[in-house]
PDB file of C-alpha atoms and ligand atoms in Angstrom:
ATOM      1  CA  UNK A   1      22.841  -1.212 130.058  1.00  0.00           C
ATOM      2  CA  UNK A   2      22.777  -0.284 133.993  1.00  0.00           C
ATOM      3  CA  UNK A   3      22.390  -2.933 136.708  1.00  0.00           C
ATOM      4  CA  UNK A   4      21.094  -2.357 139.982  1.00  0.00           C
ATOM      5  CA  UNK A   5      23.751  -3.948 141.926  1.00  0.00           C
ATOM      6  CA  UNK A   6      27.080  -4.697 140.498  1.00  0.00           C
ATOM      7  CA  UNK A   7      29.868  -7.242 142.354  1.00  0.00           C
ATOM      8  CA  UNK A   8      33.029  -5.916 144.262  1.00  0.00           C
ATOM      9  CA  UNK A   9      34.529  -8.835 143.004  1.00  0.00           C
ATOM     10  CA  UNK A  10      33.641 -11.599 140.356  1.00  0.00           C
ATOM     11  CA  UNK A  11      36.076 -14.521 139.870  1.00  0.00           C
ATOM     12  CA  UNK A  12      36.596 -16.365 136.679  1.00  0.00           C
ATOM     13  CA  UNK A  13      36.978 -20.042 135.781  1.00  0.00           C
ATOM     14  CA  UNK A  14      38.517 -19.443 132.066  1.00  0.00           C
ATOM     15  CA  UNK A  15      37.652 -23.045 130.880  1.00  0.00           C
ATOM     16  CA  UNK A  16      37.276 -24.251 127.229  1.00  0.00           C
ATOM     17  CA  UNK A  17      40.933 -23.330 125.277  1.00  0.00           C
ATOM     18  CA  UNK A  18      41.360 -26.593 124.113  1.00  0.00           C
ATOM     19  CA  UNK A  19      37.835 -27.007 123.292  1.00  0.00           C
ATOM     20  CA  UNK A  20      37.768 -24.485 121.000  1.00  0.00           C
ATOM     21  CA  UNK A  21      40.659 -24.872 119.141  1.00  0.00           C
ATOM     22  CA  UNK A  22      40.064 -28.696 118.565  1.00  0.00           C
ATOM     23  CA  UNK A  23      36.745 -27.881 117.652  1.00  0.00           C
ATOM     24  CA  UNK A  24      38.628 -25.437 114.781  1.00  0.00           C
ATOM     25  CA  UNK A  25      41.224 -28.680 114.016  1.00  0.00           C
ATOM     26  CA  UNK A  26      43.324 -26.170 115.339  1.00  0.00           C
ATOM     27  CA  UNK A  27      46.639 -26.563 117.959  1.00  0.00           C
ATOM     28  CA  UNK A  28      45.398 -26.528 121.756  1.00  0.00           C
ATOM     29  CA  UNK A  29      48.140 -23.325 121.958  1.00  0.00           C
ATOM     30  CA  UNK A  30      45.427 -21.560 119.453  1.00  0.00           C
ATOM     31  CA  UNK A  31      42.843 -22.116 121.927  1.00  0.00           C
ATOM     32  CA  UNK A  32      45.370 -19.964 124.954  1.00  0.00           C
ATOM     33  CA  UNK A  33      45.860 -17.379 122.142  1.00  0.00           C
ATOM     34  CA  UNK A  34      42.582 -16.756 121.439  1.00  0.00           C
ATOM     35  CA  UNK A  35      41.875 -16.927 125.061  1.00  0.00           C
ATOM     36  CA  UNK A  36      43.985 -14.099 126.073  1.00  0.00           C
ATOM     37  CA  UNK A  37      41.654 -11.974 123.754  1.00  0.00           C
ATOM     38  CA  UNK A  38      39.246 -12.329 125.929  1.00  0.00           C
ATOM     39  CA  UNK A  39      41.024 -11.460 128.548  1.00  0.00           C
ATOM     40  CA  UNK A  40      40.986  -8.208 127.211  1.00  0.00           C
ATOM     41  CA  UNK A  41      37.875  -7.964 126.164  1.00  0.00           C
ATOM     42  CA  UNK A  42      36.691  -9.055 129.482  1.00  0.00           C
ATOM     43  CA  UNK A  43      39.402  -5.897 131.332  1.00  0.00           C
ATOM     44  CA  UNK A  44      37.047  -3.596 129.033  1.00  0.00           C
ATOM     45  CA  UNK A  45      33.545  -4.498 130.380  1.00  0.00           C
ATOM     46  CA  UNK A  46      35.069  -5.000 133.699  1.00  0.00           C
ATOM     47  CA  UNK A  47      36.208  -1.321 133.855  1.00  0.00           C
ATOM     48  CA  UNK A  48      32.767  -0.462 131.595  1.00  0.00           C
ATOM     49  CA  UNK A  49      30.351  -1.716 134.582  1.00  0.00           C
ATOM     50  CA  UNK A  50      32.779  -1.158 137.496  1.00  0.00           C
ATOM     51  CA  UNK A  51      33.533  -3.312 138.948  1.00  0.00           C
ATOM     52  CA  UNK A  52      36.152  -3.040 141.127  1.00  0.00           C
ATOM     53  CA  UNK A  53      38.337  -6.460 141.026  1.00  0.00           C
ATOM     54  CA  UNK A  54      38.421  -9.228 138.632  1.00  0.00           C
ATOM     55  CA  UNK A  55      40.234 -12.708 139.453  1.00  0.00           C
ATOM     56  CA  UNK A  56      41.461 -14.954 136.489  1.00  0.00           C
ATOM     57  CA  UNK A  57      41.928 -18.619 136.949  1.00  0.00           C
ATOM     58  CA  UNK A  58      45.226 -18.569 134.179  1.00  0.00           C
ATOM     59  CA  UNK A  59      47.066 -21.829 135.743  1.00  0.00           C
ATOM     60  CA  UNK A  60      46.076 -23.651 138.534  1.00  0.00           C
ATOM     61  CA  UNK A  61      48.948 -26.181 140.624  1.00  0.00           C
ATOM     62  CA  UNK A  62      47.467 -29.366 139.033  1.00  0.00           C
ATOM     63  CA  UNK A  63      47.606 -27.590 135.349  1.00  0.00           C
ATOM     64  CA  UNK A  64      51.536 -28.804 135.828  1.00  0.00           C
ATOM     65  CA  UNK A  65      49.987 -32.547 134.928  1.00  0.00           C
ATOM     66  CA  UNK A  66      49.578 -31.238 131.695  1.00  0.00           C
ATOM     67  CA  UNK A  67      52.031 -31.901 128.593  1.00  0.00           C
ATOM     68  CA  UNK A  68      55.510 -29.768 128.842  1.00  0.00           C
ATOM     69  CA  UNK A  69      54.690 -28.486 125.508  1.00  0.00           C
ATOM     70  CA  UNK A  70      51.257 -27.130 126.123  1.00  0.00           C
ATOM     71  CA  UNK A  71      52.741 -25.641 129.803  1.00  0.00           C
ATOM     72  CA  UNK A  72      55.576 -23.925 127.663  1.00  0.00           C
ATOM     73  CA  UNK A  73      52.949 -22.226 125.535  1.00  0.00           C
ATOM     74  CA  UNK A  74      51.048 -21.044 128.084  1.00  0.00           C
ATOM     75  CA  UNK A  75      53.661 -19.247 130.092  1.00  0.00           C
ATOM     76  CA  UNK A  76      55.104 -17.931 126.880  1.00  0.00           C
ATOM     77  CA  UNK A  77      51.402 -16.670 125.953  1.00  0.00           C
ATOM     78  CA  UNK A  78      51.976 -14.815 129.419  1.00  0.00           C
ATOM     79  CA  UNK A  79      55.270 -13.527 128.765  1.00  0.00           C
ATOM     80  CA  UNK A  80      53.859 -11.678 125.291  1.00  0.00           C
ATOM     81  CA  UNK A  81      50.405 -10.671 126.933  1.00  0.00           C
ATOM     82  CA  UNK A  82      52.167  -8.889 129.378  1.00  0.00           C
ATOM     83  CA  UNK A  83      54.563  -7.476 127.151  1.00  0.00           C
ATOM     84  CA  UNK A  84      52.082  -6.430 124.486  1.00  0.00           C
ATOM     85  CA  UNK A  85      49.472  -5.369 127.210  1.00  0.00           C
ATOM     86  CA  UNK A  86      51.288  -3.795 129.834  1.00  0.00           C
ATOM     87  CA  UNK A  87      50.902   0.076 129.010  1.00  0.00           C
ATOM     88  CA  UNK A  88      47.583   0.077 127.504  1.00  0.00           C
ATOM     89  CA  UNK A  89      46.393  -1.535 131.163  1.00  0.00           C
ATOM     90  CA  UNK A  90      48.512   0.480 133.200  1.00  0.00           C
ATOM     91  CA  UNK A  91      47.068   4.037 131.073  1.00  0.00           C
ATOM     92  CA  UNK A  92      43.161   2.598 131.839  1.00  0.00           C
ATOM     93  CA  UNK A  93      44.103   2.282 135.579  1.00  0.00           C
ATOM     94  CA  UNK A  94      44.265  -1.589 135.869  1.00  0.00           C
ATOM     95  CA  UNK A  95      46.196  -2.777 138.854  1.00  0.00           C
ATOM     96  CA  UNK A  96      47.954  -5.839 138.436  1.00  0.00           C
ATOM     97  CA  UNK A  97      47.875  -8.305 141.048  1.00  0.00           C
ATOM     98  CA  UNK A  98      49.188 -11.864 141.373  1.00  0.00           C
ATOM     99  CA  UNK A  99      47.727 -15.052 143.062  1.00  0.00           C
ATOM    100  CA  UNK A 100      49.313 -18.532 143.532  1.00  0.00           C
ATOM    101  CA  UNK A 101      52.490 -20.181 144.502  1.00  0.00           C
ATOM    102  CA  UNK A 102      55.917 -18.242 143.581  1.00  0.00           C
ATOM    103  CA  UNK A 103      58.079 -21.136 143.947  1.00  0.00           C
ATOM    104  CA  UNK A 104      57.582 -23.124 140.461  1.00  0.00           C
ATOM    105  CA  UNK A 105      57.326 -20.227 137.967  1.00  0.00           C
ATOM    106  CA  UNK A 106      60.458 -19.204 136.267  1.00  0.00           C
ATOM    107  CA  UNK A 107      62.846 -15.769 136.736  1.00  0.00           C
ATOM    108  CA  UNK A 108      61.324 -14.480 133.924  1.00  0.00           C
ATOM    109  CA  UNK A 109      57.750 -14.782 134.834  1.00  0.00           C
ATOM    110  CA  UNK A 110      58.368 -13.688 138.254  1.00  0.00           C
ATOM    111  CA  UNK A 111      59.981 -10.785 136.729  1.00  0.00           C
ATOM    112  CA  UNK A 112      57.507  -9.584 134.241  1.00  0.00           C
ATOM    113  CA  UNK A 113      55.005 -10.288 137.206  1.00  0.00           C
ATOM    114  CA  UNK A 114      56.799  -8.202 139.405  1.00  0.00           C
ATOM    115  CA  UNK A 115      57.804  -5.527 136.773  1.00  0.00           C
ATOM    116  CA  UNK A 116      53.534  -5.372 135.932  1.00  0.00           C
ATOM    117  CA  UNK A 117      52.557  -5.067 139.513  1.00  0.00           C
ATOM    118  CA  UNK A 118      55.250  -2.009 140.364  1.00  0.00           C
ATOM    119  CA  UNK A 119      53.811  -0.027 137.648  1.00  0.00           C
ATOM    120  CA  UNK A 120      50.499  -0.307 138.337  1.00  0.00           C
ATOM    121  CA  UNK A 121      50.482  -0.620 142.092  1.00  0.00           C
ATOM    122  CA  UNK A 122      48.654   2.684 142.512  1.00  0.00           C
ATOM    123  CA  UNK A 123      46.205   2.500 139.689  1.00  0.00           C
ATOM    124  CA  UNK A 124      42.462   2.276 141.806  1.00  0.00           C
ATOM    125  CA  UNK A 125      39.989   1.653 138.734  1.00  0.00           C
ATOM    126  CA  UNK A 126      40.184  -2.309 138.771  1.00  0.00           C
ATOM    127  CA  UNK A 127      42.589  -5.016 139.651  1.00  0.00           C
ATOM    128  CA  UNK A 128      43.166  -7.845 137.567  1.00  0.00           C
ATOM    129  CA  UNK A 129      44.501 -10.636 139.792  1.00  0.00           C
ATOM    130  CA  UNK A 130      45.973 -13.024 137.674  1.00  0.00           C
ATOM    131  CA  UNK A 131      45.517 -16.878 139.780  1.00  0.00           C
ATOM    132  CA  UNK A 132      48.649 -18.308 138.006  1.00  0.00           C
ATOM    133  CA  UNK A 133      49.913 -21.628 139.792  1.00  0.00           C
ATOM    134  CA  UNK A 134      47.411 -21.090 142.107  1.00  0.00           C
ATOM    135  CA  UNK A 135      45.470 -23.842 144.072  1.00  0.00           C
ATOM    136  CA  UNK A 136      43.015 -22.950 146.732  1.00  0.00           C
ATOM    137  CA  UNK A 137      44.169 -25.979 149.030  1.00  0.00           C
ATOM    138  CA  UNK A 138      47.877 -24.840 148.659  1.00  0.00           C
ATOM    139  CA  UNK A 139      46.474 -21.060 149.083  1.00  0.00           C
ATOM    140  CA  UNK A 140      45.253 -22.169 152.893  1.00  0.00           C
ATOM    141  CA  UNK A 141      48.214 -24.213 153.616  1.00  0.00           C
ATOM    142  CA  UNK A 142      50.689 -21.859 152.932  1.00  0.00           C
ATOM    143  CA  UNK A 143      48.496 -19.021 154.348  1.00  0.00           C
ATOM    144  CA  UNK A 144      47.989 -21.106 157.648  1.00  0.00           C
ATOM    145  CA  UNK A 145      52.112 -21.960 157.917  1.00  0.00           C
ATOM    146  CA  UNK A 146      52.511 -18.119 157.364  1.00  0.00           C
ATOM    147  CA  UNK A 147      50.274 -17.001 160.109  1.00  0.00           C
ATOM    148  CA  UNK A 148      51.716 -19.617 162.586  1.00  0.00           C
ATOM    149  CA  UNK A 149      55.254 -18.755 162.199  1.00  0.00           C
ATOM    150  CA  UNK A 150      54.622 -15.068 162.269  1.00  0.00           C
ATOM    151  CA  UNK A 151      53.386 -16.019 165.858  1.00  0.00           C
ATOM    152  CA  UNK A 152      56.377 -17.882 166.488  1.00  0.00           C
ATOM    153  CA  UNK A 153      58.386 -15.089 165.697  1.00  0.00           C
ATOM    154  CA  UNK A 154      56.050 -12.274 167.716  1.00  0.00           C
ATOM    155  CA  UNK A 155      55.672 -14.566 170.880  1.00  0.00           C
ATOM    156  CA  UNK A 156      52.039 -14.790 170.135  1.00  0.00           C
ATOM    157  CA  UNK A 157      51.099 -18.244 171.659  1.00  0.00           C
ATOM    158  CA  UNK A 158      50.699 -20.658 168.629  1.00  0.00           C
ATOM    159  CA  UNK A 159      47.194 -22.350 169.985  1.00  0.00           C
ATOM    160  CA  UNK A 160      45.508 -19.198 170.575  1.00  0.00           C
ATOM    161  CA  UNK A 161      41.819 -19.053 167.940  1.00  0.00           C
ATOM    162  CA  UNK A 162      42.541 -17.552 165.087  1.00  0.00           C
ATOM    163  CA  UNK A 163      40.043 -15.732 163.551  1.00  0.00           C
ATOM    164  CA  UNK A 164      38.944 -15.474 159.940  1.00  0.00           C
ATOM    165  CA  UNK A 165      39.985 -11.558 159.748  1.00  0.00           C
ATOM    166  CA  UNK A 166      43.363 -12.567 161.293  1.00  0.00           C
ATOM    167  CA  UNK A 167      43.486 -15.560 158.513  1.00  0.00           C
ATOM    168  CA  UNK A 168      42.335 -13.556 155.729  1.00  0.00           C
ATOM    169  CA  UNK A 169      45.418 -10.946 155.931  1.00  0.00           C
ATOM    170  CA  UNK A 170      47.700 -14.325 154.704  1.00  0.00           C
ATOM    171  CA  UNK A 171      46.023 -14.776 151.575  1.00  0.00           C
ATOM    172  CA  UNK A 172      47.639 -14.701 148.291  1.00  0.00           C
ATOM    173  CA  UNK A 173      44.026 -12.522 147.342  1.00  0.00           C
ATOM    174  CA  UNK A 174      44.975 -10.064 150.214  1.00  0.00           C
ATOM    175  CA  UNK A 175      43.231  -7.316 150.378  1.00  0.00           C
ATOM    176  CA  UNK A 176      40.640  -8.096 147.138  1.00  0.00           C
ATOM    177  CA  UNK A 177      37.156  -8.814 149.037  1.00  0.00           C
ATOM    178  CA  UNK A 178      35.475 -12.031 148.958  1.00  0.00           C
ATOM    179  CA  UNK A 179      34.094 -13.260 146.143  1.00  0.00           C
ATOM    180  CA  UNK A 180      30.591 -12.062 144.653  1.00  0.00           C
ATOM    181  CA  UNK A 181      30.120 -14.101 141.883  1.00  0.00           C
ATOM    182  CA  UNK A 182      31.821 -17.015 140.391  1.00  0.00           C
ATOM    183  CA  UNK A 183      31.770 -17.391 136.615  1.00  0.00           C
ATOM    184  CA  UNK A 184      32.965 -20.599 134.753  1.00  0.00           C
ATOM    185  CA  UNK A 185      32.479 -21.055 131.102  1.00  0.00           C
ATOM    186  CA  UNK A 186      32.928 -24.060 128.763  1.00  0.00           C
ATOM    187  CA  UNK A 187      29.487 -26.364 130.502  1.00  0.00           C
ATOM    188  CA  UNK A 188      31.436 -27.677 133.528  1.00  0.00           C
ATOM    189  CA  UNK A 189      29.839 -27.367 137.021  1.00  0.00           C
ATOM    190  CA  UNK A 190      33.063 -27.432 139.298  1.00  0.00           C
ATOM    191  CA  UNK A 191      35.162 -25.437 141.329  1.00  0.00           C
ATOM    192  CA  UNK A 192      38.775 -27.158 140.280  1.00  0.00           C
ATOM    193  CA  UNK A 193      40.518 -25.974 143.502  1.00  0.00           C
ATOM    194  CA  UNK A 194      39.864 -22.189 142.920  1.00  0.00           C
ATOM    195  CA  UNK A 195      39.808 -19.305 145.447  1.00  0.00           C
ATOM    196  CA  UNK A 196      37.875 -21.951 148.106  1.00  0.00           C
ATOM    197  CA  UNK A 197      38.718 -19.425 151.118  1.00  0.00           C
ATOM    198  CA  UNK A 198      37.114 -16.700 149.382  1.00  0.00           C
ATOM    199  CA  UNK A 199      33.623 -18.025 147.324  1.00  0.00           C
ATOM    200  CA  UNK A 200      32.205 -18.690 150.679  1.00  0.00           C
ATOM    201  CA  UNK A 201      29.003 -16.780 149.925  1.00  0.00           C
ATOM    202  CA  UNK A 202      30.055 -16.473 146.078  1.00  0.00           C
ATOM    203  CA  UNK A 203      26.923 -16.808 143.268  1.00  0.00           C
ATOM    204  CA  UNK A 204      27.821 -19.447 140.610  1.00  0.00           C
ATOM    205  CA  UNK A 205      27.091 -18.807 137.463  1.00  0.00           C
ATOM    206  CA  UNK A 206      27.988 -21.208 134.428  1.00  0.00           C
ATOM    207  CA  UNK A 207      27.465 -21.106 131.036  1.00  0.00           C
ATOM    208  CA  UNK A 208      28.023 -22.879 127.858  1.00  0.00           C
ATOM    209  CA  UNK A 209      30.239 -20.332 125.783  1.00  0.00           C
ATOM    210  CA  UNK A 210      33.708 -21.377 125.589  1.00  0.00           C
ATOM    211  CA  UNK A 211      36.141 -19.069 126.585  1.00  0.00           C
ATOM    212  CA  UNK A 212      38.391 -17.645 124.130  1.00  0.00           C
ATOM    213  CA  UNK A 213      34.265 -16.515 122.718  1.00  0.00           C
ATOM    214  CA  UNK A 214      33.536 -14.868 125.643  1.00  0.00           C
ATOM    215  CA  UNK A 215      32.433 -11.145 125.570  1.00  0.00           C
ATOM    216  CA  UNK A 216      30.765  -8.448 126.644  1.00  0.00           C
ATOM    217  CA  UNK A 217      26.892 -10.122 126.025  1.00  0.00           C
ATOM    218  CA  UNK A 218      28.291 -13.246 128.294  1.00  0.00           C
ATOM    219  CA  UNK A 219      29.291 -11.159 130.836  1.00  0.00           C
ATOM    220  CA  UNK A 220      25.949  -8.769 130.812  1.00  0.00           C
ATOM    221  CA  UNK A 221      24.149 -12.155 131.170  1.00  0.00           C
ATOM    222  CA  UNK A 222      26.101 -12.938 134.071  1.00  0.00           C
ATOM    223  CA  UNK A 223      25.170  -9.665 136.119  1.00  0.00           C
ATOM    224  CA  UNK A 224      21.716  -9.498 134.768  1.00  0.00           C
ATOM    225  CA  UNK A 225      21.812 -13.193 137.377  1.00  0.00           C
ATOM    226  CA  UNK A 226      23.300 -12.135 140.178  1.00  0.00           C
ATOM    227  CA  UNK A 227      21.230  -9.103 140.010  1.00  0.00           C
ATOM    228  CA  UNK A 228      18.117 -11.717 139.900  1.00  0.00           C
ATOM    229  CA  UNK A 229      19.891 -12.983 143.310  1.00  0.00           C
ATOM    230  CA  UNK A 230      18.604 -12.286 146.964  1.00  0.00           C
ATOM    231  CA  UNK A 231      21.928 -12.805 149.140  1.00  0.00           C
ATOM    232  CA  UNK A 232      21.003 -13.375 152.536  1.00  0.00           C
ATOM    233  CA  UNK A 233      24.635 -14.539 153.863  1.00  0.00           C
ATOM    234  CA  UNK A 234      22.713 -17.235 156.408  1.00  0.00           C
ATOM    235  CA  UNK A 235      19.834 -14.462 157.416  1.00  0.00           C
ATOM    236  CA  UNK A 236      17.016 -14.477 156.686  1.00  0.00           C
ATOM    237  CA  UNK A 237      16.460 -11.267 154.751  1.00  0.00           C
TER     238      UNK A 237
HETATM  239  C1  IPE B   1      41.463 -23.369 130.189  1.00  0.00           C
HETATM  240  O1  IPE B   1      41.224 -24.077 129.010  1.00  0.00           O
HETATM  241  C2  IPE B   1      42.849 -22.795 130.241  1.00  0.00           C
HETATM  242  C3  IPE B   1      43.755 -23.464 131.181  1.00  0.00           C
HETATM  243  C4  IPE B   1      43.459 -24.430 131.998  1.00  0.00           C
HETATM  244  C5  IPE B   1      45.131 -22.981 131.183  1.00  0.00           C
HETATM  245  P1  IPE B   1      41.556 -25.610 128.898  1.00  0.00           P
HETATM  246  O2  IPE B   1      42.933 -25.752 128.333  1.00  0.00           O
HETATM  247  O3  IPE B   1      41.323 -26.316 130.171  1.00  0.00           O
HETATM  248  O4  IPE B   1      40.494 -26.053 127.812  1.00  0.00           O
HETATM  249  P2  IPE B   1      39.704 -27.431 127.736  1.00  0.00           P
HETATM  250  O5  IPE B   1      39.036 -27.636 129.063  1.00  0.00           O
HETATM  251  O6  IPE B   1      40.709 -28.503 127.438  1.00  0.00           O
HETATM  252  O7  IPE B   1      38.727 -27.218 126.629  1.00  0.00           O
HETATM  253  C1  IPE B   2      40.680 -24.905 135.660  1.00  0.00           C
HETATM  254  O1  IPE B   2      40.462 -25.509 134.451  1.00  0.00           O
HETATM  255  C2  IPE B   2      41.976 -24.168 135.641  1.00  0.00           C
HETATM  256  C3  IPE B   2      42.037 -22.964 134.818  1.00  0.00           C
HETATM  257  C4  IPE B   2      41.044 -22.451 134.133  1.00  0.00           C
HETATM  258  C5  IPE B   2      43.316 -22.313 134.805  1.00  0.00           C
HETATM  259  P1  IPE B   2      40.881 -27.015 134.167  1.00  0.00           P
HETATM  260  O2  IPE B   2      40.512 -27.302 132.765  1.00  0.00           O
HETATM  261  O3  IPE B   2      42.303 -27.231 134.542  1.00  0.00           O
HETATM  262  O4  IPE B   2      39.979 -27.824 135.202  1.00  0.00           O
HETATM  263  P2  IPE B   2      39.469 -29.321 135.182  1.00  0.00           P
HETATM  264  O5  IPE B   2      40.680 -30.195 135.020  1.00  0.00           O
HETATM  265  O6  IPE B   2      38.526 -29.454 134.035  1.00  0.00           O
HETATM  266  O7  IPE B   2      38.770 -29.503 136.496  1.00  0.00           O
HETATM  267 MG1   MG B   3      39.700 -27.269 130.975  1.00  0.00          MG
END
């Protein structure tokens, strides 16, 4: 299947885990499991189609409200999908990238983390950024802090405009483009605090299927709409 225009960059909202493993009178942890199998599946159409960067909402800063034991499993489904997934990504030319907040994941995720995005730093086919304690308030914060004690430290005077290109460079996304299109699956209709800076002129597109079902004909649906879309960026053409 060919589409006329594909996205730079499509973000997405991997909702639905628990969902689908209640819905199986299965363990919530089931429902992560099963999710990381789409991850890959999703990593295969991704480099299929080309596009060119894929961000994954995998834990966001208020996913810490959530009960130790289910938090455990996640990061440990981390641990083995990195450690199971590693080479086969890094031989397709996947870059790993990471978005969020260093300071409240362990030594040994920040290690694998850091371990994944060494090896594949020069791989140019498609990076996976991986939004793991990542909020998009804290994201701006933190980016803003950055930026103003970097002019502390160059002289720069602290009230002089800053612009968005200056702004952008702070990021935890730096240097993936803005957002094209926004996907979130499992029904709900809301951005729960992710990549706000960057879906300025995003397309949202939501669907019913529940994530850890989510393949190749969800994600072909998905470009056949924002190939249906006429982006005018606050133009009129
Ligand atoms: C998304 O699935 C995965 C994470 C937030 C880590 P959920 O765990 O939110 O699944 P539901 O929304 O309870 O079905
Ligand atoms: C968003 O899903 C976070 C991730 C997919 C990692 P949530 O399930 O945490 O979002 P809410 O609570 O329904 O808004
Ligand atoms: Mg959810």
């Amino acid at each position: 299947m060919k589409f006329k225009t594909i996205p730079a960059h499509i973000a997405v909202i991997m909702d639905g885990n628990g969902r689908w493993a209640e819905a199986k009178g299965k363990k919530r942890s089931e429902g992560h499991r099963e999710g990381a199998k789409a991850i890959d599946r999703l990593l295969d159409v991704a480099l299929h189609f080309e596009i060119k960067n894929v961000s994954l909402y995998a834990f966001s800063t208020e996913n810490w409200k959530r009960p130790l034991s289910e938090i455990q499993a996640i990061f440990n489904l981390l641990i083995e999908f990195i450690d199971t997934r590693l080479d086969d990504i890094h031989e397709k030319g996947i870059r790993i990238h990471h978005s969020g907040n260093r300071s409240k994941l362990s030594n040994k995720v920040l290690q694998k983390i850091d371990r994944a995005m060494e090896l594949t730093k020069k791989n140019k086919r498609l990076v996976a950024n991986f939004c793991l304690n990542y909020g998009g308030q804290e994201e701006i914060l933190q980016s803003f802090s950055k930026l103003m004690s970097d002019r502390k430290e160059k002289k720069i005077p602290l009230d002089k405009a800053v612009s968005p290109k200056e702004f952008q460079k702070y990021l935890y996304t730096h240097p993936l483009p803005p957002v094209d299109l926004l996907i979130r699956t499992a029904g709900e209709q809301r951005v729960s605090n992710f990549l706000l800076w960057q879906i300025a002129y995003a397309e949202f597109f939501f669907t019913n299927t529940l994530w850890p079902d989510y393949g190749e004909r969800d994600l072909e649906e998905a470009l056949h709409f924002f190939e249906s879309r006429k982006r005018k960026f606050g133009g009129l053409s």
